[in-house]
CSV table of C-alpha atoms and ligand atoms in Angstrom, one decimal:
chain,number,residue,atom,x,y,z
A,1067,MET,CA,-17.4,-0.9,12.3
A,1068,SER,CA,-15.5,0.7,9.5
A,1069,LYS,CA,-12.0,-0.8,9.0
A,1070,ILE,CA,-8.6,0.7,8.5
A,1071,TYR,CA,-6.0,-0.9,6.2
A,1072,PHE,CA,-2.4,-0.1,5.7
A,1073,ALA,CA,-1.8,0.3,1.9
A,1074,PRO,CA,0.8,-1.6,0.1
A,1075,MET,CA,3.8,0.5,-0.9
A,1076,GLU,CA,6.5,-1.1,-2.9
A,1077,GLY,CA,10.0,-0.7,-1.3
A,1078,ILE,CA,8.6,0.8,1.9
A,1079,THR,CA,6.0,-1.4,3.6
A,1080,THR,CA,8.3,-4.4,3.6
A,1081,PRO,CA,7.8,-7.3,6.0
A,1082,ALA,CA,10.4,-5.6,8.3
A,1083,TYR,CA,8.5,-2.3,8.2
A,1084,ARG,CA,5.1,-4.1,8.8
A,1085,LYS,CA,6.6,-6.1,11.7
A,1086,VAL,CA,8.0,-3.0,13.5
A,1087,HIS,CA,4.9,-0.9,12.7
A,1088,LYS,CA,2.7,-3.6,14.3
A,1089,LYS,CA,4.8,-3.6,17.4
A,1090,TYR,CA,4.8,0.1,18.0
A,1091,TYR,CA,1.4,1.3,16.7
A,1092,LYS,CA,-2.2,0.2,16.9
A,1093,GLY,CA,-5.3,0.7,14.8
A,1094,ILE,CA,-4.6,-1.2,11.6
A,1095,ASP,CA,-7.1,-4.0,10.9
A,1096,ARG,CA,-5.1,-5.4,7.9
A,1097,TYR,CA,-1.8,-4.9,6.2
A,1098,PHE,CA,-1.2,-5.6,2.5
A,1099,SER,CA,2.0,-6.7,0.9
A,1100,PRO,CA,3.5,-4.6,-1.9
A,1101,PHE,CA,2.8,-6.3,-5.3
A,1102,ILE,CA,4.3,-9.7,-6.0
A,1103,VAL,CA,4.9,-10.1,-9.7
A,1104,VAL,CA,3.6,-13.4,-11.1
A,1105,THR,CA,4.4,-14.4,-14.7
A,1106,SER,CA,3.5,-17.5,-16.7
A,1107,THR,CA,6.6,-19.3,-15.6
A,1108,HIS,CA,5.3,-19.2,-12.0
A,1109,ASN,CA,8.9,-18.6,-10.8
A,1110,LEU,CA,8.9,-16.1,-8.0
A,1111,LYS,CA,11.9,-14.0,-7.1
A,1112,LYS,CA,13.4,-14.7,-3.7
A,1113,ARG,CA,12.8,-11.1,-2.6
A,1114,GLU,CA,9.1,-11.5,-3.4
A,1115,THR,CA,8.7,-14.9,-1.6
A,1116,ARG,CA,9.9,-13.1,1.5
A,1117,GLU,CA,6.7,-11.0,1.3
A,1118,TYR,CA,4.6,-14.0,2.3
A,1119,ILE,CA,7.0,-16.6,3.8
A,1120,PRO,CA,6.9,-17.0,6.8
A,1121,PHE,CA,3.1,-16.7,7.1
A,1122,GLU,CA,2.0,-13.3,8.4
A,1123,GLU,CA,-1.2,-12.9,10.4
A,1124,ASN,CA,-3.6,-10.1,9.3
A,1125,MET,CA,-1.8,-9.6,6.0
A,1126,THR,CA,-3.2,-9.9,2.5
A,1127,PRO,CA,-0.6,-10.7,-0.2
A,1128,GLN,CA,-1.1,-8.6,-3.4
A,1129,ILE,CA,-0.5,-10.0,-6.9
A,1130,LEU,CA,0.5,-8.1,-10.0
A,1131,THR,CA,0.0,-10.1,-13.2
A,1132,ALA,CA,-1.4,-9.9,-16.7
A,1133,ALA,CA,-3.2,-13.3,-16.9
A,1134,GLY,CA,-6.2,-14.5,-14.9
A,1135,ALA,CA,-4.9,-18.1,-15.0
A,1136,ASP,CA,-1.6,-17.0,-13.4
A,1137,PHE,CA,-3.5,-15.0,-10.8
A,1138,ALA,CA,-5.6,-18.0,-9.9
A,1139,TRP,CA,-2.4,-20.2,-9.6
A,1140,ALA,CA,-0.9,-17.7,-7.2
A,1141,ALA,CA,-4.1,-17.3,-5.2
A,1142,LYS,CA,-4.3,-21.1,-4.7
A,1143,MET,CA,-0.6,-21.4,-3.8
A,1144,LEU,CA,-1.1,-18.6,-1.2
A,1145,LYS,CA,-4.2,-20.3,0.1
A,1146,GLY,CA,-2.2,-23.4,0.6
A,1147,LEU,CA,0.2,-21.4,2.8
A,1148,GLY,CA,-2.7,-20.2,5.0
A,1149,TYR,CA,-3.7,-16.9,3.4
A,1150,ASP,CA,-7.5,-16.6,3.3
A,1151,GLU,CA,-7.5,-13.6,1.0
A,1152,VAL,CA,-5.4,-12.5,-2.0
A,1153,ASN,CA,-5.6,-9.0,-3.6
A,1154,LEU,CA,-5.3,-8.2,-7.3
A,1155,ASN,CA,-3.4,-5.0,-8.2
A,1156,LEU,CA,-5.5,-3.1,-10.8
A,1157,GLY,CA,-4.0,0.3,-9.9
A,1158,CYS,CA,-0.3,0.5,-10.6
A,1159,PRO,CA,0.1,3.4,-13.1
A,1160,ALA,CA,3.8,2.9,-14.0
A,1161,ALA,CA,4.5,2.8,-17.8
A,1162,THR,CA,6.6,-0.4,-17.5
A,1163,VAL,CA,3.8,-2.2,-15.8
A,1164,VAL,CA,0.9,-0.8,-17.9
A,1165,THR,CA,2.5,-1.6,-21.2
A,1166,LYS,CA,2.7,-5.3,-20.2
A,1167,GLY,CA,-1.1,-5.3,-19.5
A,1168,LYS,CA,-0.6,-5.4,-15.7
A,1169,GLY,CA,-1.8,-3.1,-12.9
A,1170,ALA,CA,-3.9,-0.3,-14.2
A,1171,GLY,CA,-3.1,-1.6,-17.7
A,1172,LEU,CA,-5.8,-4.2,-17.1
A,1173,LEU,CA,-8.4,-1.4,-16.9
A,1174,ARG,CA,-7.7,-0.2,-20.5
A,1175,ASN,CA,-9.9,-2.8,-22.2
A,1176,LYS,CA,-13.0,-3.8,-20.3
A,1177,GLU,CA,-13.6,-7.0,-22.4
A,1178,ASN,CA,-10.0,-8.2,-21.6
A,1179,LEU,CA,-10.7,-7.4,-18.0
A,1180,ARG,CA,-13.8,-9.6,-18.1
A,1181,ARG,CA,-11.8,-12.4,-19.7
A,1182,PHE,CA,-9.2,-12.0,-16.9
A,1183,PHE,CA,-11.9,-12.5,-14.2
A,1184,GLU,CA,-13.6,-15.3,-16.1
A,1185,ASP,CA,-10.2,-17.2,-16.1
A,1186,VAL,CA,-9.9,-16.5,-12.3
A,1187,PHE,CA,-13.4,-17.5,-11.3
A,1188,SER,CA,-13.6,-20.6,-13.5
A,1189,GLU,CA,-11.1,-22.2,-10.9
A,1190,ASN,CA,-12.2,-24.0,-7.8
A,1191,ASP,CA,-10.7,-23.7,-4.3
A,1192,LEU,CA,-9.8,-20.1,-4.5
A,1193,PRO,CA,-9.3,-18.0,-1.3
A,1194,ASP,CA,-11.3,-14.7,-1.0
A,1195,ILE,CA,-10.4,-12.3,-3.8
A,1196,SER,CA,-10.3,-8.6,-3.3
A,1197,ILE,CA,-9.2,-6.0,-5.9
A,1198,LYS,CA,-7.4,-2.7,-5.5
A,1199,THR,CA,-8.3,-0.5,-8.4
A,1200,ARG,CA,-8.6,2.9,-9.9
A,1201,CYS,CA,-11.8,4.1,-11.5
A,1202,GLY,CA,-10.7,4.2,-15.1
A,1203,PHE,CA,-7.7,4.2,-17.4
A,1204,TRP,CA,-8.1,7.4,-19.4
A,1205,SER,CA,-11.1,9.2,-17.8
A,1206,HIS,CA,-13.6,9.2,-15.0
A,1207,ASP,CA,-16.4,8.5,-17.6
A,1208,GLU,CA,-15.3,4.9,-17.5
A,1209,ALA,CA,-16.5,4.4,-13.9
A,1210,GLU,CA,-20.0,3.3,-14.9
A,1211,GLU,CA,-18.7,0.6,-17.2
A,1212,LEU,CA,-16.1,-0.6,-14.8
A,1213,ALA,CA,-18.7,-0.8,-12.1
A,1214,GLU,CA,-20.8,-3.1,-14.4
A,1215,VAL,CA,-17.8,-5.4,-14.8
A,1216,PHE,CA,-17.1,-5.5,-11.1
A,1217,THR,CA,-20.7,-6.4,-10.1
A,1218,ASP,CA,-20.5,-9.6,-12.1
A,1219,TYR,CA,-17.8,-11.2,-9.9
A,1220,PRO,CA,-17.8,-12.3,-6.3
A,1221,PHE,CA,-15.1,-10.1,-4.8
A,1222,LYS,CA,-14.8,-9.9,-1.0
A,1223,GLU,CA,-14.0,-6.2,-1.2
A,1224,ILE,CA,-13.2,-3.5,-3.7
A,1225,ILE,CA,-10.5,-1.1,-2.6
A,1226,LEU,CA,-11.0,2.0,-4.7
A,1227,HIS,CA,-8.5,4.8,-5.3
A,1228,PRO,CA,-10.7,7.3,-7.2
A,1229,ARG,CA,-8.2,8.6,-9.7
A,1230,VAL,CA,-7.7,7.2,-13.2
A,1231,ARG,CA,-4.4,5.8,-14.5
A,1232,GLU,CA,-3.6,8.9,-16.6
A,1233,GLU,CA,-3.7,11.1,-13.4
A,1234,PHE,CA,-1.1,9.0,-11.6
A,1235,TYR,CA,-1.2,10.8,-8.2
A,1236,GLN,CA,-1.9,14.3,-9.6
A,1237,GLY,CA,-5.0,16.3,-8.9
A,1238,LYS,CA,-7.6,15.2,-6.4
A,1239,PRO,CA,-9.4,11.9,-5.9
A,1240,ASP,CA,-12.9,12.2,-7.5
A,1241,PRO,CA,-15.8,11.5,-5.0
A,1242,LYS,CA,-18.3,11.2,-7.9
A,1243,SER,CA,-16.6,8.2,-9.5
A,1244,PHE,CA,-16.2,6.7,-6.1
A,1245,ARG,CA,-20.0,7.0,-5.5
A,1246,ILE,CA,-20.8,5.5,-8.9
A,1247,ILE,CA,-18.8,2.4,-8.3
A,1248,LYS,CA,-19.9,2.1,-4.7
A,1249,SER,CA,-23.6,2.4,-5.6
A,1250,LYS,CA,-23.4,-0.5,-7.9
A,1251,ALA,CA,-21.1,-2.8,-6.0
A,1252,LYS,CA,-22.4,-5.9,-4.3
A,1253,CYS,CA,-19.5,-6.0,-1.8
A,1254,PRO,CA,-17.9,-3.5,0.7
A,1255,VAL,CA,-16.0,-0.7,-1.0
A,1256,ILE,CA,-13.0,0.6,0.8
A,1257,TYR,CA,-11.9,4.2,0.2
A,1258,ASN,CA,-8.2,5.0,-0.6
A,1259,GLY,CA,-6.6,8.3,-1.5
A,1260,ASP,CA,-5.1,11.4,0.1
A,1261,VAL,CA,-6.3,10.8,3.7
A,1262,PHE,CA,-3.5,12.6,5.5
A,1263,ASP,CA,-5.0,13.8,8.8
A,1264,VAL,CA,-7.3,12.8,11.6
A,1265,SER,CA,-10.3,14.8,10.5
A,1266,SER,CA,-10.3,13.5,7.0
A,1267,LEU,CA,-9.9,9.9,8.4
A,1268,ARG,CA,-12.9,10.4,10.7
A,1269,ASP,CA,-15.0,11.7,7.8
A,1270,HIS,CA,-14.2,8.6,5.7
A,1271,LEU,CA,-14.7,6.2,8.6
A,1272,LYS,CA,-18.2,7.7,9.1
A,1273,SER,CA,-19.3,7.4,5.5
A,1274,ASP,CA,-17.4,4.5,4.0
A,1275,ASP,CA,-17.1,0.7,4.7
A,1276,GLY,CA,-13.4,1.2,5.4
A,1277,VAL,CA,-10.4,3.3,4.6
A,1278,MET,CA,-7.0,2.3,3.3
A,1279,LEU,CA,-4.2,4.6,4.4
A,1280,GLY,CA,-0.9,5.0,2.5
A,1281,ARG,CA,1.3,8.0,2.5
A,1282,GLY,CA,-0.6,9.4,5.5
A,1283,LEU,CA,0.7,6.6,7.6
A,1284,LEU,CA,4.3,7.0,6.3
A,1285,ARG,CA,4.1,10.7,7.4
A,1286,ASN,CA,2.3,9.9,10.6
A,1287,PRO,CA,2.7,6.3,11.8
A,1288,MET,CA,0.1,6.8,14.5
A,1289,LEU,CA,-2.7,8.1,12.1
A,1290,ALA,CA,-4.8,4.9,12.4
A,1291,GLU,CA,-5.0,5.5,16.2
A,1292,SER,CA,-6.8,8.7,15.2
A,1293,LYS,CA,-4.0,10.8,16.6
A,1294,ASP,CA,-2.3,13.7,14.9
A,1295,PHE,CA,1.5,13.4,14.5
A,1296,ASP,CA,3.0,14.1,17.9
A,1297,THR,CA,6.7,14.8,17.9
A,1298,ALA,CA,6.8,14.3,21.6
A,1299,ASP,CA,5.6,10.7,21.2
A,1300,GLU,CA,8.4,8.5,22.5
A,1301,ARG,CA,7.5,5.6,20.2
A,1302,LEU,CA,8.9,7.2,17.1
A,1303,GLU,CA,12.5,6.9,18.3
A,1304,GLY,CA,12.1,3.2,19.2
A,1305,PHE,CA,10.2,2.5,16.0
A,1306,LEU,CA,13.0,4.0,13.8
A,1307,ASP,CA,15.8,2.4,15.9
A,1308,GLU,CA,14.2,-1.0,15.6
A,1309,LEU,CA,13.5,-0.6,11.9
A,1310,TYR,CA,17.2,0.2,11.4
A,1311,GLU,CA,18.2,-2.9,13.3
A,1312,GLU,CA,15.7,-5.1,11.3
A,1313,TYR,CA,17.1,-3.9,8.0
A,1314,ILE,CA,20.7,-4.3,9.2
A,1315,LYS,CA,19.9,-8.0,9.9
A,1316,ILE,CA,18.5,-8.7,6.4
A,1317,MET,CA,20.1,-6.3,4.0
A,1318,SER,CA,23.6,-6.6,2.5
A,1319,GLY,CA,25.1,-3.5,4.0
A,1320,GLU,CA,24.7,-0.2,5.7
A,1321,ARG,CA,24.4,1.8,2.5
A,1322,ASP,CA,21.4,-0.2,1.3
A,1323,VAL,CA,19.8,0.3,4.8
A,1324,LEU,CA,20.4,4.0,4.7
A,1325,PHE,CA,18.9,4.2,1.2
A,1326,LYS,CA,15.7,2.6,2.4
A,1327,LEU,CA,15.3,4.7,5.5
A,1328,LYS,CA,16.0,7.9,3.6
A,1329,GLU,CA,13.1,7.1,1.3
A,1330,LEU,CA,10.9,6.7,4.4
A,1331,TRP,CA,12.2,10.0,5.7
A,1332,THR,CA,11.0,11.9,2.6
A,1333,TYR,CA,7.5,11.3,4.0
A,1334,LEU,CA,8.3,11.6,7.8
A,1335,ILE,CA,10.0,14.9,7.5
A,1336,THR,CA,6.7,16.7,6.7
A,1337,GLY,CA,5.9,16.3,10.4
A,1338,PHE,CA,9.0,18.2,11.3
A,1339,PRO,CA,8.8,21.7,9.7
A,1340,ARG,CA,11.8,23.9,10.1
A,1341,ARG,CA,14.3,21.1,10.3
A,1342,ASP,CA,15.9,21.8,6.9
A,1343,ASP,CA,19.6,21.6,8.0
A,1344,ASP,CA,19.2,18.5,10.1
A,1345,TYR,CA,17.2,16.9,7.2
A,1346,LYS,CA,20.0,17.7,4.8
A,1347,ARG,CA,22.5,16.1,7.2
A,1348,LEU,CA,20.3,13.0,7.4
A,1349,MET,CA,20.1,12.8,3.6
A,1350,LYS,CA,23.8,13.1,3.3
A,1351,ALA,CA,24.6,10.5,6.0
A,1352,SER,CA,26.8,7.7,4.7
A,1353,THR,CA,27.2,5.7,7.9
A,1354,GLY,CA,24.7,4.4,10.4
A,1355,ALA,CA,26.2,6.6,13.1
A,1356,GLU,CA,25.7,9.7,11.0
A,1357,TYR,CA,22.2,8.7,10.2
A,1358,LYS,CA,21.3,8.1,13.8
A,1359,ALA,CA,22.8,11.3,15.0
A,1360,ALA,CA,20.8,13.3,12.4
A,1361,VAL,CA,17.6,11.4,13.4
A,1362,ARG,CA,18.2,12.2,17.1
A,1363,GLN,CA,18.8,15.8,16.3
A,1364,ILE,CA,15.5,16.1,14.3
A,1365,ILE,CA,13.4,14.3,16.9
A,1366,SER,CA,15.0,15.8,20.1
A,1367,THR,CA,15.1,19.4,18.8
A,1368,ASP,CA,11.4,19.3,18.1
A,1369,ILE,CA,10.6,17.9,21.5
A,1370,CYS,CA,12.4,20.8,23.3
B,1120,FMN,C1,6.1,4.5,-3.0
B,1120,FMN,C2,4.8,3.9,-3.3
B,1120,FMN,C3,4.7,2.5,-3.6
B,1120,FMN,C4,3.4,2.0,-3.9
B,1120,FMN,N1,3.4,0.6,-4.1
B,1120,FMN,C5,2.1,0.0,-4.3
B,1120,FMN,C6,2.0,-1.4,-4.5
B,1120,FMN,O1,2.9,-2.2,-4.4
B,1120,FMN,N2,0.7,-1.8,-4.7
B,1120,FMN,C7,-0.4,-1.0,-4.8
B,1120,FMN,O2,-1.5,-1.5,-5.0
B,1120,FMN,N3,-0.3,0.3,-4.6
B,1120,FMN,C8,0.9,0.8,-4.4
B,1120,FMN,N4,1.0,2.2,-4.2
B,1120,FMN,C9,-0.2,3.0,-4.1
B,1120,FMN,C10,-0.7,3.1,-2.6
B,1120,FMN,O3,-1.0,1.8,-2.1
B,1120,FMN,C11,-1.9,4.0,-2.5
B,1120,FMN,O4,-3.0,3.5,-3.3
B,1120,FMN,C12,-1.6,5.4,-3.0
B,1120,FMN,O5,-0.5,5.9,-2.4
B,1120,FMN,C13,-2.8,6.3,-2.7
B,1120,FMN,O6,-3.1,6.3,-1.3
B,1120,FMN,P1,-2.6,7.5,-0.3
B,1120,FMN,O7,-3.0,8.8,-0.9
B,1120,FMN,O8,-3.3,7.1,1.0
B,1120,FMN,O9,-1.1,7.4,-0.2
B,1120,FMN,C14,2.3,2.8,-3.9
B,1120,FMN,C15,2.4,4.1,-3.6
B,1120,FMN,C16,3.6,4.7,-3.3
B,1120,FMN,C17,3.7,6.2,-2.9
């Protein structure tokens, strides 16, 4: 059976978001934490340790780092906490990340990438290792060479977003580079990129080992149930109310909570066309009461 994963999205798919999403919606086989930055000091920020403590079932922590030895250290530390799989971020395109040789920055030099993996797999007692990668740094012509590197290491899975770093999220994912890497891989290859509706999801589930959904799930939290966004679905109101309450419990004030939820609404609003005025009100809300009133207005107007 083809699997469905919830993509890591920094700042959005927080532990609170994952907890509430799991409660309200079905269909996700595995969640991934947003990247946890690991440096040579092995000192992790408190915000990042909250991604994996307390232990979360069916969740794979993701590591962003420039050195194989530091990745191996983090993988073993996470194994000790009960995680049977750890994921390596090879896809983040942000300039601040890439210039430090992390994320997609590791794809730039294939020999360095090999050295990174040699340092990882020279260690014993690792958990399963999966990678989340793009198919090149500059161009899709790199797919073949990258595929050669990947086949030399015992990954549990490759999650592949078939854009290169230079494209960021522009243009369309390239099915040809995806096929090149998949045809050589010795492990399952999970598709990721621009799956926004049920028909596209079904096509990928038929042809691929699995699909990782990102922005599609932010727009439509029931997408993994193979259901189109339904504004009459009563769960959305409960989901949003509970998410608000979770953030109020853990964040330092209403303003921070509203900031976070407004970011989520930049995706959700696409399911509510013709709600411009209410959406403006929501984006301007400076108190929880104003925010909730705007949400009710958007949701209830659409149901009528
Ligand atoms: C706001 C945001 C934050 C993201 N954070 C991460 C991250 O922490 N780790 C990661 O591997 N990818 C991250 N991504 C990339 C997504 O996981 C995913 O690969 C990308 O959005 C393409 O999939 P989609 O078209 O289904 O959204 C992020 C994407 C967005 C939009």
